[in-house]
Coordinates of C-alpha atoms and ligand atoms in Angstrom, one line a residue:
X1 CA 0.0 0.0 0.0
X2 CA 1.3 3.7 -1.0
X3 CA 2.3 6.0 2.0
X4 CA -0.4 8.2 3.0
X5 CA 0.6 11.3 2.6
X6 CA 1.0 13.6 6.0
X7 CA 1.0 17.0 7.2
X8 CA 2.1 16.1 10.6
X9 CA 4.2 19.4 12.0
X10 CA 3.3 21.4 9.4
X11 CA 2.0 24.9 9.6
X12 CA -0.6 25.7 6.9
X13 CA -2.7 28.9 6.6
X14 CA -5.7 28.6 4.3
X15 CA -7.2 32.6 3.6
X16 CA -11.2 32.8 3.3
X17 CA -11.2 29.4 5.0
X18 CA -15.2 30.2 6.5
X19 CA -16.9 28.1 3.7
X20 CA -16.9 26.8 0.1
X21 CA -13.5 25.5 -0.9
X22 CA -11.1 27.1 1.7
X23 CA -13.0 25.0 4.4
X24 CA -12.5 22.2 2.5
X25 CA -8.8 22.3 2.2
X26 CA -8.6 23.5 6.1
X27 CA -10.4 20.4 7.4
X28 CA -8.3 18.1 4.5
X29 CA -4.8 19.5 5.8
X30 CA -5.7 19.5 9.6
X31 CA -7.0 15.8 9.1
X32 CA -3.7 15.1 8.0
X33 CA -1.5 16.2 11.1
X34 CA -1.5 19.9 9.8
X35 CA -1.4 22.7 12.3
X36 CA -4.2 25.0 10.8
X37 CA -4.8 28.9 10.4
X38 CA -8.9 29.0 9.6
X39 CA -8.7 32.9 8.1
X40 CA -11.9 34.5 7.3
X41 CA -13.5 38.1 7.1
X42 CA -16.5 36.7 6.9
X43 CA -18.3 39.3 4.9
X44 CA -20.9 39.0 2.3
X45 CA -19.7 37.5 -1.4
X46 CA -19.5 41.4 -2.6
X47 CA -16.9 41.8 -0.3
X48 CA -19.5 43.6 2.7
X49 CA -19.6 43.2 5.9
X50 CA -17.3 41.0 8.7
X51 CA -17.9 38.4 11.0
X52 CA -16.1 36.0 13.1
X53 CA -18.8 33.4 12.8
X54 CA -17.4 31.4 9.9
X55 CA -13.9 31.2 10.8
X56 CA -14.9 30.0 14.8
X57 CA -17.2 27.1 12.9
X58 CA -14.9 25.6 11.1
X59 CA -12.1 26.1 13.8
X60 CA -15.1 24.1 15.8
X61 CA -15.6 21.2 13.5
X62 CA -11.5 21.1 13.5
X63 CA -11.1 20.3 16.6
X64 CA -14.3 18.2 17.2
X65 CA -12.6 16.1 15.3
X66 CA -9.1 16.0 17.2
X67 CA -7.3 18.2 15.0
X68 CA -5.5 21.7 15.5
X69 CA -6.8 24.7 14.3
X70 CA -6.8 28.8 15.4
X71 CA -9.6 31.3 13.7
X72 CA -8.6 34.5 12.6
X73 CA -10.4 37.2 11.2
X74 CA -8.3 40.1 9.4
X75 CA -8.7 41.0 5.7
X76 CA -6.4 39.4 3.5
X77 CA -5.5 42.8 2.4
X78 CA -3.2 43.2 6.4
X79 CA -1.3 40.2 5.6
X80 CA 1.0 39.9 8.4
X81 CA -1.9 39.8 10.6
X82 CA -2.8 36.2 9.3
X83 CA 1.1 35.0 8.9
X84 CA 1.6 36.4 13.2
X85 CA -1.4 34.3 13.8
X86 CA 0.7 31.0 12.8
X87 CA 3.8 32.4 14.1
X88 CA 2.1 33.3 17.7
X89 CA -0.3 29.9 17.5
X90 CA 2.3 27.6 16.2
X91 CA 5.6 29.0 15.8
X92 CA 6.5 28.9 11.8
X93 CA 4.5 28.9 8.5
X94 CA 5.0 26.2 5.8
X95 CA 1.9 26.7 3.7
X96 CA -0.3 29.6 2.6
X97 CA -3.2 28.6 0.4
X98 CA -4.4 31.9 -1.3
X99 CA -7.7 31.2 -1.6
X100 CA -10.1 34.0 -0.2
X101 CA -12.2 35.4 -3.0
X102 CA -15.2 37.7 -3.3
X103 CA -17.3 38.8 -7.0
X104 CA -18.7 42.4 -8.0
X105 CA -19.6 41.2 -11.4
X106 CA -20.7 43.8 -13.7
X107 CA -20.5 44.0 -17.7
X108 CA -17.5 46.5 -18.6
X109 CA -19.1 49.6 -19.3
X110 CA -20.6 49.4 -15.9
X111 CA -17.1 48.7 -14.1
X112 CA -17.3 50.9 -11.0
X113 CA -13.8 51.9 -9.5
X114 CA -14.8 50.5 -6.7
X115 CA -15.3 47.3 -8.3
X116 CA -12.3 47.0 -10.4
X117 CA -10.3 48.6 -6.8
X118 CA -12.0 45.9 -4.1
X119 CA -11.7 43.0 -6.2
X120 CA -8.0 43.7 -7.0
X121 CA -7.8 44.6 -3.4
X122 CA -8.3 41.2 -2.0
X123 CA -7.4 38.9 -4.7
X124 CA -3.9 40.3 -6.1
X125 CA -2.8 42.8 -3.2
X126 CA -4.2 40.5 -0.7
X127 CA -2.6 37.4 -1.9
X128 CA 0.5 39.6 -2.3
X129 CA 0.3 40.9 1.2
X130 CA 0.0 37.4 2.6
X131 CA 2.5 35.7 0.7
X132 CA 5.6 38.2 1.2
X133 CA 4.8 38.2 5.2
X134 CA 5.4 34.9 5.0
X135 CA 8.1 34.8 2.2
X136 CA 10.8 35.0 4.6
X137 CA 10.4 32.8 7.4
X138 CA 10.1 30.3 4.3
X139 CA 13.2 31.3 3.0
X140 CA 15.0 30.8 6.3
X141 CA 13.7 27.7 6.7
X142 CA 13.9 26.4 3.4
X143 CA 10.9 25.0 3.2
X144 CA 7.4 26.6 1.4
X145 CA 4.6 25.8 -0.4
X146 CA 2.3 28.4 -1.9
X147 CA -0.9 28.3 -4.1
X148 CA -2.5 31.3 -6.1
X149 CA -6.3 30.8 -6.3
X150 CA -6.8 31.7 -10.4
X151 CA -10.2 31.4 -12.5
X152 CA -11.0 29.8 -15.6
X153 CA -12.5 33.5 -16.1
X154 CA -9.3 34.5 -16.2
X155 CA -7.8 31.9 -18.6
X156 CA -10.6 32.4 -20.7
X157 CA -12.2 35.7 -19.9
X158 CA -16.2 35.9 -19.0
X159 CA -18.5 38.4 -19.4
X160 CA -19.3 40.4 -17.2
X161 CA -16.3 39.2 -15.2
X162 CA -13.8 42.3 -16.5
X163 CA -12.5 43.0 -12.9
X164 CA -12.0 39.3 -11.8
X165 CA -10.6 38.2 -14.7
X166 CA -7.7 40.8 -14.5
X167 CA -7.0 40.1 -10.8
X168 CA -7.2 36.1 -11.2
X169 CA -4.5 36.3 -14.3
X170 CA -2.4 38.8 -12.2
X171 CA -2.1 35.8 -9.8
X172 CA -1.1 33.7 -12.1
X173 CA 1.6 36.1 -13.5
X174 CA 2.8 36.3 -9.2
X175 CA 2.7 33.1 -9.0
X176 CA 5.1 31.9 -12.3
X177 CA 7.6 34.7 -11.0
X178 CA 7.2 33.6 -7.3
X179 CA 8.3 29.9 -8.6
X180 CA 11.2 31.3 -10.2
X181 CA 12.3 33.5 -7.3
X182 CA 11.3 31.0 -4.2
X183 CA 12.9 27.1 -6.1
X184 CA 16.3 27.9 -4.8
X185 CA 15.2 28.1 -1.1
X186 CA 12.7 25.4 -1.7
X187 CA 9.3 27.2 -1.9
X188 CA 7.4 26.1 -4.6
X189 CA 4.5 28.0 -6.0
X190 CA 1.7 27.2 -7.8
X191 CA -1.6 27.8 -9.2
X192 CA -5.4 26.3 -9.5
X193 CA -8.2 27.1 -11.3
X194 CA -11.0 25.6 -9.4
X195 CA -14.6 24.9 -10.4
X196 CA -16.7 23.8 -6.9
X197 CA -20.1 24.9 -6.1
X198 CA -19.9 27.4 -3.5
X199 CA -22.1 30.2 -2.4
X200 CA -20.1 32.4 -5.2
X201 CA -21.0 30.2 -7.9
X202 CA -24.5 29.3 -6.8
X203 CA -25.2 32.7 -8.3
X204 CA -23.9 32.1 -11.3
X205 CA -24.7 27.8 -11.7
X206 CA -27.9 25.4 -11.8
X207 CA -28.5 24.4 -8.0
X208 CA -27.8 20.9 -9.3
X209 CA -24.6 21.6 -10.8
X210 CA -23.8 23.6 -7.5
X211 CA -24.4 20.2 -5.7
X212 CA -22.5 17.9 -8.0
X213 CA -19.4 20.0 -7.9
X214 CA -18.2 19.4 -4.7
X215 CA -15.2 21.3 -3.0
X216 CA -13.9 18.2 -1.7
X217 CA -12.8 16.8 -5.6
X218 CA -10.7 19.9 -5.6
X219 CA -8.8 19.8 -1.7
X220 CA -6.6 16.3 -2.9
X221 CA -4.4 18.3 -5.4
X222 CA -3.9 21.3 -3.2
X223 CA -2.4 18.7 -0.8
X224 CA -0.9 17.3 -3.2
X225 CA 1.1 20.7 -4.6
X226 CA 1.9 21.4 -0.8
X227 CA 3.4 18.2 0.3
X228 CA 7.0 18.1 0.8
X229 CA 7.9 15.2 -1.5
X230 CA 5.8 17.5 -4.6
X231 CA 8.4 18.7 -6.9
X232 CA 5.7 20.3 -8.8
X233 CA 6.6 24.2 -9.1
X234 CA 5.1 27.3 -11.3
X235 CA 2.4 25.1 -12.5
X236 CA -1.0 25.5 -13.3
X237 CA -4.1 23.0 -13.4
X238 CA -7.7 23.6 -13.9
X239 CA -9.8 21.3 -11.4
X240 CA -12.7 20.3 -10.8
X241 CA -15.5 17.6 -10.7
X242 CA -12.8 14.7 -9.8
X243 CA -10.8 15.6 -13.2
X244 CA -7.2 17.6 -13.0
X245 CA -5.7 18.9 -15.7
X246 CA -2.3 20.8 -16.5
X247 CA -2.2 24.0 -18.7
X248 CA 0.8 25.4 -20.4
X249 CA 1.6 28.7 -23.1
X250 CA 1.4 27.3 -26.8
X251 CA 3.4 29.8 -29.7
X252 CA 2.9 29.2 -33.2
X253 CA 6.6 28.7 -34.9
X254 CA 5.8 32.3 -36.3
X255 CA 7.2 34.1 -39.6
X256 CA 10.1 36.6 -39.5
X257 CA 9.1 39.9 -41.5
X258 CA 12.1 42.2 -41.1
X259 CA 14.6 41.5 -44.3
X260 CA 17.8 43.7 -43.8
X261 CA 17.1 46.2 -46.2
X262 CA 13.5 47.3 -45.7
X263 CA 11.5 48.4 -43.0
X264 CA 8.6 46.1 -41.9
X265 CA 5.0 47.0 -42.6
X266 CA 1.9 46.4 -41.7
X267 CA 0.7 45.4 -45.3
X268 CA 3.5 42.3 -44.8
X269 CA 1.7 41.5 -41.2
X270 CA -1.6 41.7 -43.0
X271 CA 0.0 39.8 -45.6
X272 CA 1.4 37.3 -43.3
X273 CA -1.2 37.0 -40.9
X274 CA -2.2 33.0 -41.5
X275 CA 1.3 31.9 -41.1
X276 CA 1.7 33.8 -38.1
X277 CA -1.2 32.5 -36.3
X278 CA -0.9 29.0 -37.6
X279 CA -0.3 26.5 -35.3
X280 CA 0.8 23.5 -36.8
X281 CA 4.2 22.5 -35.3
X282 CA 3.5 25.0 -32.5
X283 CA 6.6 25.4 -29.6
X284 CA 5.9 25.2 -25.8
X285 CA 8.4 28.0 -24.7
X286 CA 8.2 27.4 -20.8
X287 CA 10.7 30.4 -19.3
X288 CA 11.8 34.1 -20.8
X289 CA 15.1 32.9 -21.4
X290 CA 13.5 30.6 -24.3
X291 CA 11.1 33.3 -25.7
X292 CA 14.3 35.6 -25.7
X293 CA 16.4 33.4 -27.5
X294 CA 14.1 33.3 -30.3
X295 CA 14.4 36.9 -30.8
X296 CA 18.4 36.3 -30.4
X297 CA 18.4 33.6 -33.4
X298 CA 16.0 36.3 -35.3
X299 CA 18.3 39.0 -35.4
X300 CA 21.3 36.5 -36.3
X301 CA 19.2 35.5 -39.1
X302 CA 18.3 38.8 -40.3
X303 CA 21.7 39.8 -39.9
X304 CA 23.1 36.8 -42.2
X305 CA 20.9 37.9 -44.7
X306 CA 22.3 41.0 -44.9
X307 CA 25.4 39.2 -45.4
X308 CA 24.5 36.9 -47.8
X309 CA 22.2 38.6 -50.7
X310 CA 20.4 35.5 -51.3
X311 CA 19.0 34.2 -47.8
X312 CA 16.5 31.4 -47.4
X313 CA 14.3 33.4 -44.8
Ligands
NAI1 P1 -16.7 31.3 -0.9 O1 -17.4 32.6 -1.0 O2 -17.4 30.1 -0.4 O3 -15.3 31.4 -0.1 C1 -14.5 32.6 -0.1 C2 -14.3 33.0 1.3 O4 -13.4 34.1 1.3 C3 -15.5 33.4 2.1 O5 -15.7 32.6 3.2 C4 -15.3 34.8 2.4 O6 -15.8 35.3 3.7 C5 -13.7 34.9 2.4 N1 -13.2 36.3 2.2 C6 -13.7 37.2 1.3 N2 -13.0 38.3 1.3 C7 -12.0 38.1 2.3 C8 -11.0 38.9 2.8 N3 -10.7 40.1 2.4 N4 -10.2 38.4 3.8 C9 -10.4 37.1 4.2 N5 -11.4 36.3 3.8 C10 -12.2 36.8 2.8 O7 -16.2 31.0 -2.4 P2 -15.4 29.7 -3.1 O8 -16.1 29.4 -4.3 O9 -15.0 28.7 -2.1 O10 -14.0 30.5 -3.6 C11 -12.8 30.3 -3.1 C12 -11.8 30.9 -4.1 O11 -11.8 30.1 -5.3 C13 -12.0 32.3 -4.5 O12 -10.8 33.0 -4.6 C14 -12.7 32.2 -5.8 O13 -12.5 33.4 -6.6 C15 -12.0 31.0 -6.4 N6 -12.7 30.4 -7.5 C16 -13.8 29.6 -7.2 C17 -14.5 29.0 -8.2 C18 -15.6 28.1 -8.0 O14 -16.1 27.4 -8.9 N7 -16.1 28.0 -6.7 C19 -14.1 29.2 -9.6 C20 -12.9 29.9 -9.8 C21 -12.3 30.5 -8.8

């Protein structure tokens, strides 16, 4: 039989952990020997409002079942707050699951400030916030595991989901550089796009849908990204329904336009524009040292061609 996998002396702090799929992953780590943070405002899903009610509950049903758990209450947006609640509870911080979320959907046009400002507020700054208090106690100890809570919406885009899109992709662009920044000292970052039914998507879903999707077919890969023996680092998988699956950048081989002696144009883009979007024999470029080097071997071709008169461009 495989190894089960354990959290025992682990620190994890899970962010909007009151309900929906931050409770899930809360009660999955703490089963597993984790030492848990509960975070939760406890507001309304517009971002309104605070409570200490959903926090203390699941902190409750934590320790009714013998595990460890402490509630706390601040916005994600005071992030030290939440990272000197595991340091005073229990000492360190090994794990922070960025996962508190709130909507103010609106089509574009309609796009208050204050709902492109509140959302960015608590899903980019706040998992910001929350990650660099805690950035350096990893780094001492060599040890962290981090996941960014992204959005199909954002992938894809959705209307009337302008505001949240932007935010859930911004994650995803902290998280690649975090992965980059944190694999020497161990900390490994990476990032979901969920699909649960939760009392944010029970706006938006069929009440049977809402049912079917349960948050608890999404907690086994957050575990699994957070465990120590996961090597997994600046990924990103869509989840959902019991299915995982892994996402990467695609690039079509593209079509150099420059020749040596003429400007471009945008008559030879227009011109162009098939080949350059055509993705047969498309490249998986996977860092910015690859998508640079293309441009290096572009300029080295355009320069042989001004060497040799006849080039096969
Ligand atoms: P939920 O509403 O059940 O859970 C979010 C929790 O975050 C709530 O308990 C809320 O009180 C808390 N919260 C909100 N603002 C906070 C703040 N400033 N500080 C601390 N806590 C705060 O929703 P759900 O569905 O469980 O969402 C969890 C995350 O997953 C969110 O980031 C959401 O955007 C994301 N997500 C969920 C999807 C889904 O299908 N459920 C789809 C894509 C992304």
């Amino acid at each position: 039989m495989s190894v089960p996998l354990s959290f025992d002396g682990k620190v994890v702090l899970v962010t909007g952990a009151g309900g929906g799929l931050g409770r899930e992953y809360a009660l999955a780590f703490a089963e597993r020997g984790a030492s848990v943070v509960v975070n939760d405002l406890g507001g309304d899903i517009k971002g309104g409002g605070k409570s200490s009610a959903a926090a203390d509950k699941v902190v409750e049903e934590i320790k009714a079942k013998g595990g460890k758990a402490v509630a706390n209450y601040d916005s994600v947006e005071e992030g030290e707050k939440l990272i000197q609640t595991a340091l005073d509870a229990f000492g360190r911080i090994d794990v922070v699951i960025n996962n508190a979320g709130i909507l103010r959907d609106r089509s574009f046009g309609r796009t208050s400030d204050l709902d492109w400002d509140l959302i960015h507020r608590v899903h980019l700054r706040g998992s910001f916030q929350v990650t660099r208090a805690a950035w350096e106690h990893m780094k001492k100890q060599k040890f962290g595991r981090i996941i960014m809570t992204s959005s199909a919406a954002g992938i894809y885009g959705n209307f009337g989901q302008a505001n949240y899109s932007a935010a859930k992709l911004g994650m995803l662009g902290l998280s690649n550089t975090l992965a980059i920044e944190g694999q020497k000292y161990n900390i490994h970052c990476n990032t979901i796009a969920p699909t649960a039914g939760s009392r944010l998507t029970q706006t938006v879903m069929p009440p049977d849908l809402v049912e079917s999707l349960k948050a608890e077919y999404v907690a086994p890969l957050v575990l699994w990204l957070c465990h120590s023996d996961c090597q997994e680092n600046g990924g990103l998988f869509e989840v959902g329904a019991g299915w995982i699956g892994k996402l990467r950048w695609e690039r079509t081989q593209g079509v150099i336009l420059r020749r040596a002696a003429e400007p471009m144009s945008p008559e030879s883009v227009r011109d162009k524009w098939e080949q350059i979007c055509d993705f047969t024999d498309a490249t998986k470029p996977a860092s910015i040292q690859e998508s640079l080097q293309t441009l290096v071997d572009v300029l080295s071709r355009v320069e042989s061609e001004n060497r040799d008169p006849s080039p096969k461009l």
